Amino acid sequence: MPETAPPEDRAQETTASYTPTARTAPTRGRARASYDRELVHSILDEAYVCHLGFVRDGAPVVLPTLFARVGERLYVHGSTGSRPLRETGAADPGLPVCLTVTHVDGLVLARSAFHHSINYRSVVVHGTAVTVTDPEERRLALDAIVDQAVPGRSKDSRPADAKELAATAVVRLDLDELSAKVRTGGPNDEPEDLSLPYWAGVVPLARGYGAPVPADDLDPAVPAPDYLTARTV
Amino acid sequence: MPETAPPEDRAQETTASYTPTARTAPTRGRARASYDRELVHSILDEAYVCHLGFVRDGAPVVLPTLFARVGERLYVHGSTGSRPLRETGAADPGLPVCLTVTHVDGLVLARSAFHHSINYRSVVVHGTAVTVTDPEERRLALDAIVDQAVPGRSKDSRPADAKELAATAVVRLDLDELSAKVRTGGPNDEPEDLSLPYWAGVVPLARGYGAPVPADDLDPAVPAPDYLTARTV
């Protein structure tokens, strides 16, 4: 995704880390927190579904949604009729949101129930979502959302027409206030538990793609594209 | 999980559906929304990581966390020193939360960029998280959280001792105000796009478990338990 970043974003990328703030500084598990820009980007780029949180009538709402990263910006989209995006647009200069991405990499089984855990990588982004109105930025964002899930796909499909573009809300969230958290490795059992007769270790977990299933109405002469058949992660 | 539900919960399970409310009634995609209790349970039970949203200083926060379902209750746990759970405990009679579970089942590729989508199953639960203080309920909840990720594991590990229990906060959220959303099937292209030369269909997606990796300090005489070696989903 990063190659389509508008030039004005590039300057931000010169620092290797994001700066912690009061709400991104961890209160515990400090060793697992990171602000490393490259790590944050890699966690975001491996995902295409995020969980977007906002406040409605004083209460939190968390919805899964597709997203894309373009340089130092995240984009989500939706129907202009959908509730969260309507609210975003209505609340100029923007809606406070929290956008979270999580990869679960393994189940960590310790001898003690207490030390069971998961290996994971997550990024939590705080900020203000703003509606994108610039036509060129909207197009770039929508292509990026398609390509985030299936790299290369936006160029191998029919681009949105004017009516479709008008029906689509695009919202931007800058990568500014955020943190990553990562847990790796085996269980951290207490020394006195090591000789207990329970199996301990990690069950690795990964996204598994199946063979592409053509649509019922697909012309059999259209082959599955390379960017799908080559995909394993 | 449902078998360990306290008896007083059972009465709630006699209706086949949850009741929609203003905030769980969808504003669009109505056909995909469901309040079917069995469907909701199945989506929750297949997961063990949720995204928990709450409001801090007026802004949303969304964090990934382990959870379990026990009958009509969800439980999450954490260190008593962790910020969200501290806030929950401090905010008697509870903290408004939104707990969301999402499974991504496939990437849906349409001929048009606009109709790209994902197949997914999600549950969004709204409610008030309350701190669990009853020792027996706390024990049941902690076992359930271990078993939600690895069914059968809680009985094959060292139970938490008094010190570990004291360090663990357990929070409950009742299954009351919630909805499920499900998308299945192939792309919904416009009729005039069907003859375009782009591949269309679904790339199935599933959780893949790898072979269990023993801890470095595991006695080689301890075999991997059946509940791990048999696992594929």
CSV table of C-alpha atoms in Angstrom, one decimal:
chain,number,residue,atom,x,y,z
A,1,MET,CA,0.0,0.0,0.0
A,2,PRO,CA,2.6,2.6,0.9
A,3,GLU,CA,3.6,3.4,-2.6
A,4,THR,CA,0.5,5.3,-3.4
A,5,ALA,CA,0.9,7.8,-0.5
A,6,PRO,CA,0.4,11.4,-1.5
A,7,PRO,CA,3.8,13.2,-1.5
A,8,GLU,CA,2.9,15.4,1.4
A,9,ASP,CA,2.8,12.4,3.7
A,10,ARG,CA,6.3,11.3,3.1
A,11,ALA,CA,7.9,13.8,5.5
A,12,GLN,CA,6.1,12.2,8.4
A,13,GLU,CA,7.8,8.9,7.6
A,14,THR,CA,11.3,10.1,8.4
A,15,THR,CA,11.1,9.2,12.0
A,16,ALA,CA,11.5,5.5,13.0
A,17,SER,CA,8.9,5.6,15.7
A,18,TYR,CA,5.5,7.1,16.6
A,19,THR,CA,5.5,9.2,19.8
A,20,PRO,CA,3.7,7.7,22.8
A,21,THR,CA,0.9,9.8,24.4
A,22,ALA,CA,-0.9,9.5,27.7
A,23,ARG,CA,-3.4,7.1,26.2
A,24,THR,CA,-1.0,5.0,24.1
A,25,ALA,CA,1.5,4.5,27.0
A,26,PRO,CA,0.7,1.0,28.4
A,27,THR,CA,-0.1,0.7,32.1
A,28,ARG,CA,1.2,-2.9,32.1
A,29,GLY,CA,2.9,-5.4,29.8
A,30,ARG,CA,5.2,-2.5,28.9
A,31,ALA,CA,7.7,-4.8,27.3
A,32,ARG,CA,5.2,-5.8,24.7
A,33,ALA,CA,4.3,-2.3,23.5
A,34,SER,CA,6.0,-0.8,20.5
A,35,TYR,CA,5.8,2.5,18.6
A,36,ASP,CA,8.1,1.3,15.8
A,37,ARG,CA,6.8,2.6,12.5
A,38,GLU,CA,7.9,-0.3,10.4
A,39,LEU,CA,6.3,-2.8,12.8
A,40,VAL,CA,3.1,-0.8,13.0
A,41,HIS,CA,2.9,-0.7,9.2
A,42,SER,CA,3.6,-4.4,8.8
A,43,ILE,CA,0.8,-5.3,11.3
A,44,LEU,CA,-1.6,-3.0,9.5
A,45,ASP,CA,-0.7,-4.2,6.0
A,46,GLU,CA,-1.2,-7.8,6.8
A,47,ALA,CA,-4.8,-7.1,7.8
A,48,TYR,CA,-7.8,-5.8,5.8
A,49,VAL,CA,-10.5,-6.0,8.5
A,50,CYS,CA,-10.3,-3.7,11.5
A,51,HIS,CA,-12.6,-3.1,14.4
A,52,LEU,CA,-13.7,0.5,14.4
A,53,GLY,CA,-14.9,2.0,17.7
A,54,PHE,CA,-16.9,5.3,18.1
A,55,VAL,CA,-19.2,6.8,20.6
A,56,ARG,CA,-23.0,7.0,20.0
A,57,ASP,CA,-25.2,8.6,22.6
A,58,GLY,CA,-22.5,8.2,25.2
A,59,ALA,CA,-22.0,4.5,24.6
A,60,PRO,CA,-19.3,2.7,22.7
A,61,VAL,CA,-20.0,1.0,19.4
A,62,VAL,CA,-17.5,-1.4,17.8
A,63,LEU,CA,-18.0,-2.6,14.2
A,64,PRO,CA,-15.8,-4.7,11.9
A,65,THR,CA,-15.0,-3.0,8.6
A,66,LEU,CA,-12.6,-3.2,5.7
A,67,PHE,CA,-9.7,-0.7,5.7
A,68,ALA,CA,-6.5,0.2,3.9
A,69,ARG,CA,-3.3,2.0,4.8
A,70,VAL,CA,-1.9,4.5,2.4
A,71,GLY,CA,1.3,6.0,3.8
A,72,GLU,CA,0.4,7.6,7.1
A,73,ARG,CA,-3.3,7.4,6.5
A,74,LEU,CA,-5.9,4.8,7.1
A,75,TYR,CA,-9.1,4.7,5.1
A,76,VAL,CA,-12.4,3.0,5.7
A,77,HIS,CA,-15.4,3.2,3.4
A,78,GLY,CA,-19.1,2.4,3.6
A,79,SER,CA,-22.5,3.2,2.2
A,80,THR,CA,-23.4,6.8,2.6
A,81,GLY,CA,-26.5,5.5,4.2
A,82,SER,CA,-24.7,3.5,6.9
A,83,ARG,CA,-25.0,4.8,10.4
A,84,PRO,CA,-21.4,5.2,11.5
A,85,LEU,CA,-20.3,6.9,8.4
A,86,ARG,CA,-23.3,9.2,8.3
A,87,GLU,CA,-22.4,10.2,11.8
A,88,THR,CA,-18.8,10.8,10.8
A,89,GLY,CA,-19.8,13.1,8.0
A,90,ALA,CA,-22.3,14.9,10.2
A,91,ALA,CA,-19.9,15.6,12.9
A,92,ASP,CA,-17.5,18.0,11.2
A,93,PRO,CA,-14.6,18.4,12.0
A,94,GLY,CA,-14.8,14.7,12.6
A,95,LEU,CA,-15.6,11.9,14.8
A,96,PRO,CA,-13.3,10.5,17.6
A,97,VAL,CA,-12.6,6.9,16.7
A,98,CYS,CA,-10.4,4.0,17.8
A,99,LEU,CA,-9.3,1.7,15.1
A,100,THR,CA,-7.9,-1.7,16.1
A,101,VAL,CA,-6.2,-4.4,14.1
A,102,THR,CA,-5.4,-7.8,15.6
A,103,HIS,CA,-3.6,-10.9,14.3
A,104,VAL,CA,-3.8,-14.0,16.5
A,105,ASP,CA,-0.6,-16.0,15.9
A,106,GLY,CA,-0.9,-18.8,18.4
A,107,LEU,CA,-2.5,-20.3,21.5
A,108,VAL,CA,-0.1,-20.4,24.4
A,109,LEU,CA,-0.7,-23.3,26.8
A,110,ALA,CA,1.1,-23.1,30.1
A,111,ARG,CA,1.1,-25.7,32.9
A,112,SER,CA,-0.9,-23.2,35.0
A,113,ALA,CA,-4.3,-22.0,33.9
A,114,PHE,CA,-3.3,-18.6,35.0
A,115,HIS,CA,-0.4,-18.3,32.5
A,116,HIS,CA,-2.4,-19.3,29.4
A,117,SER,CA,-2.2,-16.6,26.8
A,118,ILE,CA,-2.2,-15.9,23.1
A,119,ASN,CA,0.6,-14.8,20.8
A,120,TYR,CA,-0.7,-11.9,18.9
A,121,ARG,CA,0.2,-8.6,17.1
A,122,SER,CA,-2.2,-5.7,17.4
A,123,VAL,CA,-2.2,-2.0,16.6
A,124,VAL,CA,-4.6,0.5,18.3
A,125,VAL,CA,-5.0,3.8,16.6
A,126,HIS,CA,-6.7,6.8,18.3
A,127,GLY,CA,-7.8,9.8,16.4
A,128,THR,CA,-10.4,11.7,14.5
A,129,ALA,CA,-12.1,10.3,11.5
A,130,VAL,CA,-12.8,12.8,8.8
A,131,THR,CA,-14.9,12.4,5.6
A,132,VAL,CA,-12.8,12.6,2.4
A,133,THR,CA,-14.3,14.8,-0.2
A,134,ASP,CA,-11.4,15.2,-2.7
A,135,PRO,CA,-12.3,13.1,-5.7
A,136,GLU,CA,-8.7,11.9,-6.4
A,137,GLU,CA,-8.1,11.0,-2.8
A,138,ARG,CA,-11.4,9.1,-2.7
A,139,ARG,CA,-10.4,7.1,-5.8
A,140,LEU,CA,-7.0,6.3,-4.4
A,141,ALA,CA,-8.6,5.2,-1.1
A,142,LEU,CA,-11.2,3.0,-2.6
A,143,ASP,CA,-8.6,1.3,-4.8
A,144,ALA,CA,-6.4,0.9,-1.8
A,145,ILE,CA,-9.2,-0.8,0.2
A,146,VAL,CA,-9.7,-3.4,-2.7
A,147,ASP,CA,-5.9,-3.9,-2.9
A,148,GLN,CA,-5.4,-4.2,0.8
A,149,ALA,CA,-7.5,-7.5,0.8
A,150,VAL,CA,-6.3,-8.7,-2.7
A,151,PRO,CA,-3.1,-6.9,-3.8
A,152,GLY,CA,-3.3,-6.0,-7.5
A,153,ARG,CA,-7.1,-6.5,-7.7
A,154,SER,CA,-8.2,-2.9,-8.2
A,155,LYS,CA,-6.5,-2.8,-11.6
A,156,ASP,CA,-8.2,-6.0,-12.6
A,157,SER,CA,-11.8,-5.0,-12.0
A,158,ARG,CA,-14.3,-2.4,-13.3
A,159,PRO,CA,-13.6,0.9,-11.7
A,160,ALA,CA,-16.4,2.6,-9.8
A,161,ASP,CA,-18.6,4.8,-11.9
A,162,ALA,CA,-20.0,8.2,-10.8
A,163,LYS,CA,-23.1,6.8,-9.3
A,164,GLU,CA,-21.2,4.2,-7.2
A,165,LEU,CA,-18.7,6.8,-6.1
A,166,ALA,CA,-21.6,9.0,-4.9
A,167,ALA,CA,-23.0,6.2,-2.9
A,168,THR,CA,-19.7,5.5,-1.1
A,169,ALA,CA,-18.5,7.4,1.9
A,170,VAL,CA,-14.7,7.4,2.5
A,171,VAL,CA,-13.3,8.3,5.9
A,172,ARG,CA,-9.7,9.0,6.8
A,173,LEU,CA,-7.8,8.5,10.0
A,174,ASP,CA,-4.2,9.7,10.3
A,175,LEU,CA,-1.5,7.4,11.8
A,176,ASP,CA,-0.4,9.7,14.6
A,177,GLU,CA,-1.5,8.5,18.0
A,178,LEU,CA,-1.1,4.8,18.2
A,179,SER,CA,0.7,1.8,19.6
A,180,ALA,CA,1.4,-1.8,18.7
A,181,LYS,CA,1.4,-4.7,21.1
A,182,VAL,CA,3.2,-8.0,20.3
A,183,ARG,CA,3.4,-11.2,22.2
A,184,THR,CA,5.6,-14.0,20.9
A,185,GLY,CA,7.2,-17.1,22.3
A,186,GLY,CA,6.3,-19.9,24.6
A,187,PRO,CA,4.5,-20.0,28.0
A,188,ASN,CA,5.9,-18.2,31.0
A,189,ASP,CA,5.3,-20.8,33.7
A,190,GLU,CA,6.3,-20.4,37.3
A,191,PRO,CA,9.5,-22.3,38.1
A,192,GLU,CA,7.7,-24.6,40.5
A,193,ASP,CA,5.2,-25.6,37.8
A,194,LEU,CA,7.7,-26.8,35.3
A,195,SER,CA,7.7,-30.4,36.4
A,196,LEU,CA,3.9,-30.7,36.4
A,197,PRO,CA,2.6,-33.4,34.1
A,198,TYR,CA,0.8,-31.0,31.7
A,199,TRP,CA,1.7,-30.4,28.1
A,200,ALA,CA,2.9,-26.8,27.5
A,201,GLY,CA,3.8,-25.0,24.4
A,202,VAL,CA,2.2,-23.1,21.5
A,203,VAL,CA,-0.4,-24.1,19.0
A,204,PRO,CA,0.4,-21.9,15.9
A,205,LEU,CA,-2.4,-20.2,14.2
A,206,ALA,CA,-2.5,-18.7,10.7
A,207,ARG,CA,-4.9,-17.5,8.1
A,208,GLY,CA,-5.5,-20.2,5.6
A,209,TYR,CA,-6.8,-19.4,2.1
A,210,GLY,CA,-8.7,-22.1,0.2
A,211,ALA,CA,-8.8,-22.6,-3.5
A,212,PRO,CA,-10.7,-19.7,-5.2
A,213,VAL,CA,-14.4,-20.7,-5.9
A,214,PRO,CA,-15.6,-19.2,-9.2
A,215,ALA,CA,-19.0,-17.4,-9.2
A,216,ASP,CA,-21.8,-19.5,-10.6
A,217,ASP,CA,-22.2,-17.2,-13.5
A,218,LEU,CA,-18.5,-16.8,-14.3
A,219,ASP,CA,-17.5,-17.6,-17.9
A,220,PRO,CA,-15.4,-20.8,-17.5
A,221,ALA,CA,-13.0,-19.3,-20.0
A,222,VAL,CA,-11.9,-16.7,-17.4
A,223,PRO,CA,-9.0,-18.2,-15.5
A,224,ALA,CA,-8.3,-17.5,-11.8
A,225,PRO,CA,-5.7,-14.7,-11.8
A,226,ASP,CA,-2.1,-15.2,-10.7
A,227,TYR,CA,-2.5,-12.9,-7.7
A,228,LEU,CA,-5.1,-15.4,-6.3
A,229,THR,CA,-3.6,-18.7,-7.2
A,230,ALA,CA,-0.2,-17.7,-5.8
A,231,ARG,CA,-1.7,-16.6,-2.5
A,232,THR,CA,-1.1,-18.6,0.7
A,233,VAL,CA,-1.1,-15.9,3.4
B,1,MET,CA,-19.5,-23.6,27.0
B,2,PRO,CA,-23.3,-23.5,27.7
B,3,GLU,CA,-23.3,-26.5,30.0
B,4,THR,CA,-21.7,-24.6,32.9
B,5,ALA,CA,-24.4,-21.8,32.8
B,6,PRO,CA,-25.8,-21.1,36.3
B,7,PRO,CA,-29.3,-22.5,36.6
B,8,GLU,CA,-30.9,-19.0,36.9
B,9,ASP,CA,-29.7,-18.2,33.4
B,10,ARG,CA,-31.6,-21.0,31.8
B,11,ALA,CA,-35.0,-19.3,31.7
B,12,GLN,CA,-33.6,-16.7,29.3
B,13,GLU,CA,-32.8,-19.4,26.8
B,14,THR,CA,-36.4,-20.4,26.2
B,15,THR,CA,-36.9,-17.8,23.4
B,16,ALA,CA,-35.4,-18.6,20.0
B,17,SER,CA,-34.4,-15.0,19.3
B,18,TYR,CA,-33.0,-11.9,21.0
B,19,THR,CA,-35.2,-8.8,20.8
B,20,PRO,CA,-33.9,-6.0,18.6
B,21,THR,CA,-33.6,-2.5,20.1
B,22,ALA,CA,-33.0,0.9,18.6
B,23,ARG,CA,-29.3,0.4,18.5
B,24,THR,CA,-29.3,-3.2,17.3
B,25,ALA,CA,-31.8,-2.6,14.5
B,26,PRO,CA,-29.7,-2.3,11.3
B,27,THR,CA,-30.1,0.9,9.2
B,28,ARG,CA,-29.1,-1.0,6.0
B,29,GLY,CA,-28.2,-4.5,4.9
B,30,ARG,CA,-31.3,-5.6,6.8
B,31,ALA,CA,-31.3,-9.0,5.2
B,32,ARG,CA,-28.0,-9.8,6.8
B,33,ALA,CA,-29.0,-9.0,10.4
B,34,SER,CA,-30.1,-11.8,12.7
B,35,TYR,CA,-31.2,-12.1,16.3
B,36,ASP,CA,-31.4,-15.9,16.3
B,37,ARG,CA,-30.1,-17.2,19.6
B,38,GLU,CA,-28.5,-20.3,18.2
B,39,LEU,CA,-26.7,-18.5,15.4
B,40,VAL,CA,-25.4,-15.9,17.9
B,41,HIS,CA,-24.2,-18.6,20.2
B,42,SER,CA,-22.4,-20.4,17.4
B,43,ILE,CA,-20.6,-17.3,16.2
B,44,LEU,CA,-19.5,-16.5,19.8
B,45,ASP,CA,-18.5,-20.1,20.6
B,46,GLU,CA,-16.2,-20.4,17.5
B,47,ALA,CA,-14.2,-17.4,18.7
B,48,TYR,CA,-12.0,-16.7,21.7
B,49,VAL,CA,-10.8,-13.2,20.9
B,50,CYS,CA,-13.2,-10.3,20.9
B,51,HIS,CA,-12.8,-6.6,20.5
B,52,LEU,CA,-14.0,-4.8,23.5
B,53,GLY,CA,-14.9,-1.1,23.2
B,54,PHE,CA,-15.5,1.3,26.0
B,55,VAL,CA,-15.3,5.1,26.5
B,56,ARG,CA,-12.4,6.8,28.2
B,57,ASP,CA,-12.5,10.6,28.7
B,58,GLY,CA,-15.2,10.8,26.1
B,59,ALA,CA,-13.2,8.9,23.4
B,60,PRO,CA,-13.6,5.3,22.3
B,61,VAL,CA,-11.1,2.7,23.1
B,62,VAL,CA,-11.1,-0.8,21.4
B,63,LEU,CA,-8.9,-3.5,22.7
B,64,PRO,CA,-8.6,-7.2,21.7
B,65,THR,CA,-9.1,-9.6,24.6
B,66,LEU,CA,-9.9,-13.2,25.3
B,67,PHE,CA,-13.5,-14.0,26.3
B,68,ALA,CA,-15.8,-16.9,27.0
B,69,ARG,CA,-19.5,-17.5,26.8
B,70,VAL,CA,-21.3,-19.3,29.6
B,71,GLY,CA,-25.0,-19.6,28.9
B,72,GLU,CA,-26.3,-16.0,28.4
B,73,ARG,CA,-23.2,-14.4,29.9
B,74,LEU,CA,-19.9,-13.4,28.4
B,75,TYR,CA,-16.8,-13.1,30.5
B,76,VAL,CA,-13.5,-11.3,30.0
B,77,HIS,CA,-10.6,-11.2,32.3
B,78,GLY,CA,-7.4,-9.3,32.8
B,79,SER,CA,-4.9,-8.1,35.3
B,80,THR,CA,-6.4,-6.2,38.2
B,81,GLY,CA,-3.8,-3.6,37.2
B,82,SER,CA,-4.9,-3.2,33.6
B,83,ARG,CA,-6.6,0.1,32.7
B,84,PRO,CA,-9.9,-1.0,31.2
B,85,LEU,CA,-10.7,-3.5,33.9
B,86,ARG,CA,-9.6,-1.1,36.6
B,87,GLU,CA,-12.1,1.4,35.2
B,88,THR,CA,-14.8,-1.2,35.0
B,89,GLY,CA,-14.4,-2.0,38.6
B,90,ALA,CA,-14.2,1.6,39.6
B,91,ALA,CA,-17.3,2.5,37.8
B,92,ASP,CA,-19.9,0.6,39.9
B,93,PRO,CA,-22.6,-0.2,38.8
B,94,GLY,CA,-20.6,-1.0,35.6
B,95,LEU,CA,-19.1,0.3,32.5
B,96,PRO,CA,-20.9,0.7,29.2
B,97,VAL,CA,-19.2,-1.6,26.6
B,98,CYS,CA,-19.6,-2.9,23.2
B,99,LEU,CA,-18.1,-6.4,22.6
B,100,THR,CA,-17.7,-7.5,19.0
B,101,VAL,CA,-16.7,-10.9,17.6
B,102,THR,CA,-15.9,-11.3,13.9
B,103,HIS,CA,-15.1,-14.3,11.7
B,104,VAL,CA,-13.9,-13.6,8.1
B,105,ASP,CA,-15.0,-16.5,5.9
B,106,GLY,CA,-14.0,-15.4,2.5
B,107,LEU,CA,-12.9,-12.6,0.2
B,108,VAL,CA,-15.7,-11.8,-2.3
B,109,LEU,CA,-14.3,-10.6,-5.7
B,110,ALA,CA,-16.8,-9.0,-8.0
B,111,ARG,CA,-16.3,-7.8,-11.6
B,112,SER,CA,-16.8,-4.2,-10.3
B,113,ALA,CA,-14.5,-2.8,-7.6
B,114,PHE,CA,-17.7,-1.4,-6.0
B,115,HIS,CA,-19.2,-4.8,-5.3
B,116,HIS,CA,-16.1,-6.3,-3.6
B,117,SER,CA,-17.0,-7.5,-0.2
B,118,ILE,CA,-16.2,-10.2,2.4
B,119,ASN,CA,-18.1,-13.1,3.7
B,120,TYR,CA,-18.2,-12.9,7.4
B,121,ARG,CA,-20.2,-13.6,10.6
B,122,SER,CA,-20.2,-11.1,13.4
B,123,VAL,CA,-21.9,-10.5,16.7
B,124,VAL,CA,-22.1,-7.0,18.3
B,125,VAL,CA,-23.1,-7.0,22.0
B,126,HIS,CA,-24.1,-3.8,23.8
B,127,GLY,CA,-24.4,-3.6,27.5
B,128,THR,CA,-22.8,-2.9,30.9
B,129,ALA,CA,-19.8,-4.7,32.0
B,130,VAL,CA,-19.8,-5.5,35.7
B,131,THR,CA,-17.0,-6.8,37.9
B,132,VAL,CA,-17.6,-10.4,39.1
B,133,THR,CA,-16.9,-10.8,42.8
B,134,ASP,CA,-18.5,-14.2,43.6
B,135,PRO,CA,-15.6,-16.7,44.0
B,136,GLU,CA,-17.5,-19.6,42.4
B,137,GLU,CA,-18.6,-17.5,39.4
B,138,ARG,CA,-15.0,-16.2,39.1
B,139,ARG,CA,-13.6,-19.7,39.0
B,140,LEU,CA,-16.2,-20.9,36.4
B,141,ALA,CA,-15.5,-17.8,34.3
B,142,LEU,CA,-11.7,-18.3,34.3
B,143,ASP,CA,-12.1,-22.0,33.4
B,144,ALA,CA,-14.5,-21.0,30.7
B,145,ILE,CA,-12.0,-18.5,29.2
B,146,VAL,CA,-9.3,-21.2,29.0
B,147,ASP,CA,-11.7,-23.7,27.6
B,148,GLN,CA,-13.1,-21.3,25.0
B,149,ALA,CA,-9.7,-21.2,23.3
B,150,VAL,CA,-8.8,-24.9,24.0
B,151,PRO,CA,-11.9,-27.0,24.9
B,152,GLY,CA,-11.0,-29.4,27.7
B,153,ARG,CA,-7.8,-27.6,28.7
B,154,SER,CA,-8.9,-26.1,32.1
B,155,LYS,CA,-9.1,-29.6,33.6
B,156,ASP,CA,-5.7,-30.4,32.2
B,157,SER,CA,-3.7,-27.6,33.8
B,158,ARG,CA,-2.9,-26.4,37.3
B,159,PRO,CA,-5.9,-24.4,38.7
B,160,ALA,CA,-5.3,-20.8,39.7
B,161,ASP,CA,-4.2,-20.4,43.3
B,162,ALA,CA,-5.4,-17.7,45.7
B,163,LYS,CA,-2.7,-15.3,44.8
B,164,GLU,CA,-3.4,-15.7,41.1
B,165,LEU,CA,-7.1,-15.3,41.6
B,166,ALA,CA,-6.6,-12.1,43.6
B,167,ALA,CA,-4.5,-10.7,40.7
B,168,THR,CA,-7.2,-11.4,38.1
B,169,ALA,CA,-10.2,-9.2,37.4
B,170,VAL,CA,-13.2,-10.9,35.9
B,171,VAL,CA,-15.9,-8.9,34.1
B,172,ARG,CA,-19.3,-10.1,33.0
B,173,LEU,CA,-21.5,-8.8,30.1
B,174,ASP,CA,-25.0,-10.3,29.7
B,175,LEU,CA,-26.3,-11.4,26.3
B,176,ASP,CA,-29.3,-9.2,26.0
B,177,GLU,CA,-28.9,-6.4,23.6
B,178,LEU,CA,-27.1,-7.7,20.5
B,179,SER,CA,-27.3,-8.6,16.9
B,180,ALA,CA,-25.5,-10.9,14.5
B,181,LYS,CA,-24.6,-10.1,10.9
B,182,VAL,CA,-23.8,-12.7,8.3
B,183,ARG,CA,-22.8,-12.4,4.7
B,184,THR,CA,-22.4,-15.6,2.6
B,185,GLY,CA,-22.3,-16.5,-1.1
B,186,GLY,CA,-20.8,-15.1,-4.2
B,187,PRO,CA,-20.5,-11.6,-5.6
B,188,ASN,CA,-23.5,-9.5,-6.5
B,189,ASP,CA,-22.5,-8.0,-9.7
B,190,GLU,CA,-24.6,-5.7,-11.8
B,191,PRO,CA,-26.2,-7.6,-14.8
B,192,GLU,CA,-24.4,-5.4,-17.3
B,193,ASP,CA,-21.0,-6.4,-15.7
B,194,LEU,CA,-21.4,-10.1,-15.9
B,195,SER,CA,-19.7,-10.4,-19.3
B,196,LEU,CA,-16.6,-8.3,-18.3
B,197,PRO,CA,-13.4,-10.3,-18.6
B,198,TYR,CA,-12.6,-10.2,-14.8
B,199,TRP,CA,-12.5,-13.3,-12.6
B,200,ALA,CA,-15.3,-13.3,-10.0
B,201,GLY,CA,-15.9,-15.5,-7.1
B,202,VAL,CA,-14.9,-16.2,-3.5
B,203,VAL,CA,-11.5,-16.9,-1.9
B,204,PRO,CA,-12.4,-19.0,1.1
B,205,LEU,CA,-10.7,-18.2,4.3
B,206,ALA,CA,-10.4,-20.2,7.5
B,207,ARG,CA,-8.4,-20.4,10.7
B,208,GLY,CA,-5.5,-22.8,10.3
B,209,TYR,CA,-3.9,-24.5,13.3
B,210,GLY,CA,-0.3,-25.7,12.9
B,211,ALA,CA,1.2,-28.7,14.7
B,212,PRO,CA,1.6,-27.9,18.4
B,213,VAL,CA,5.1,-26.7,19.3
B,214,PRO,CA,6.3,-28.0,22.7
B,215,ALA,CA,7.8,-25.5,25.2
B,216,ASP,CA,11.6,-25.6,25.2
B,217,ASP,CA,11.5,-26.8,28.8
B,218,LEU,CA,8.8,-29.4,28.3
B,219,ASP,CA,9.7,-32.9,29.5
B,220,PRO,CA,9.8,-34.9,26.2
B,221,ALA,CA,7.9,-37.7,27.9
B,222,VAL,CA,4.8,-35.5,28.1
B,223,PRO,CA,2.8,-36.1,24.9
B,224,ALA,CA,0.6,-33.6,23.1
B,225,PRO,CA,-2.9,-34.1,24.4
B,226,ASP,CA,-5.7,-35.5,22.2
B,227,TYR,CA,-7.6,-32.2,22.4
B,228,LEU,CA,-4.7,-30.5,20.6
B,229,THR,CA,-3.7,-33.1,18.0
B,230,ALA,CA,-7.3,-33.7,16.9
B,231,ARG,CA,-7.8,-30.0,16.3
B,232,THR,CA,-8.2,-28.6,12.9
B,233,VAL,CA,-10.6,-25.6,13.4
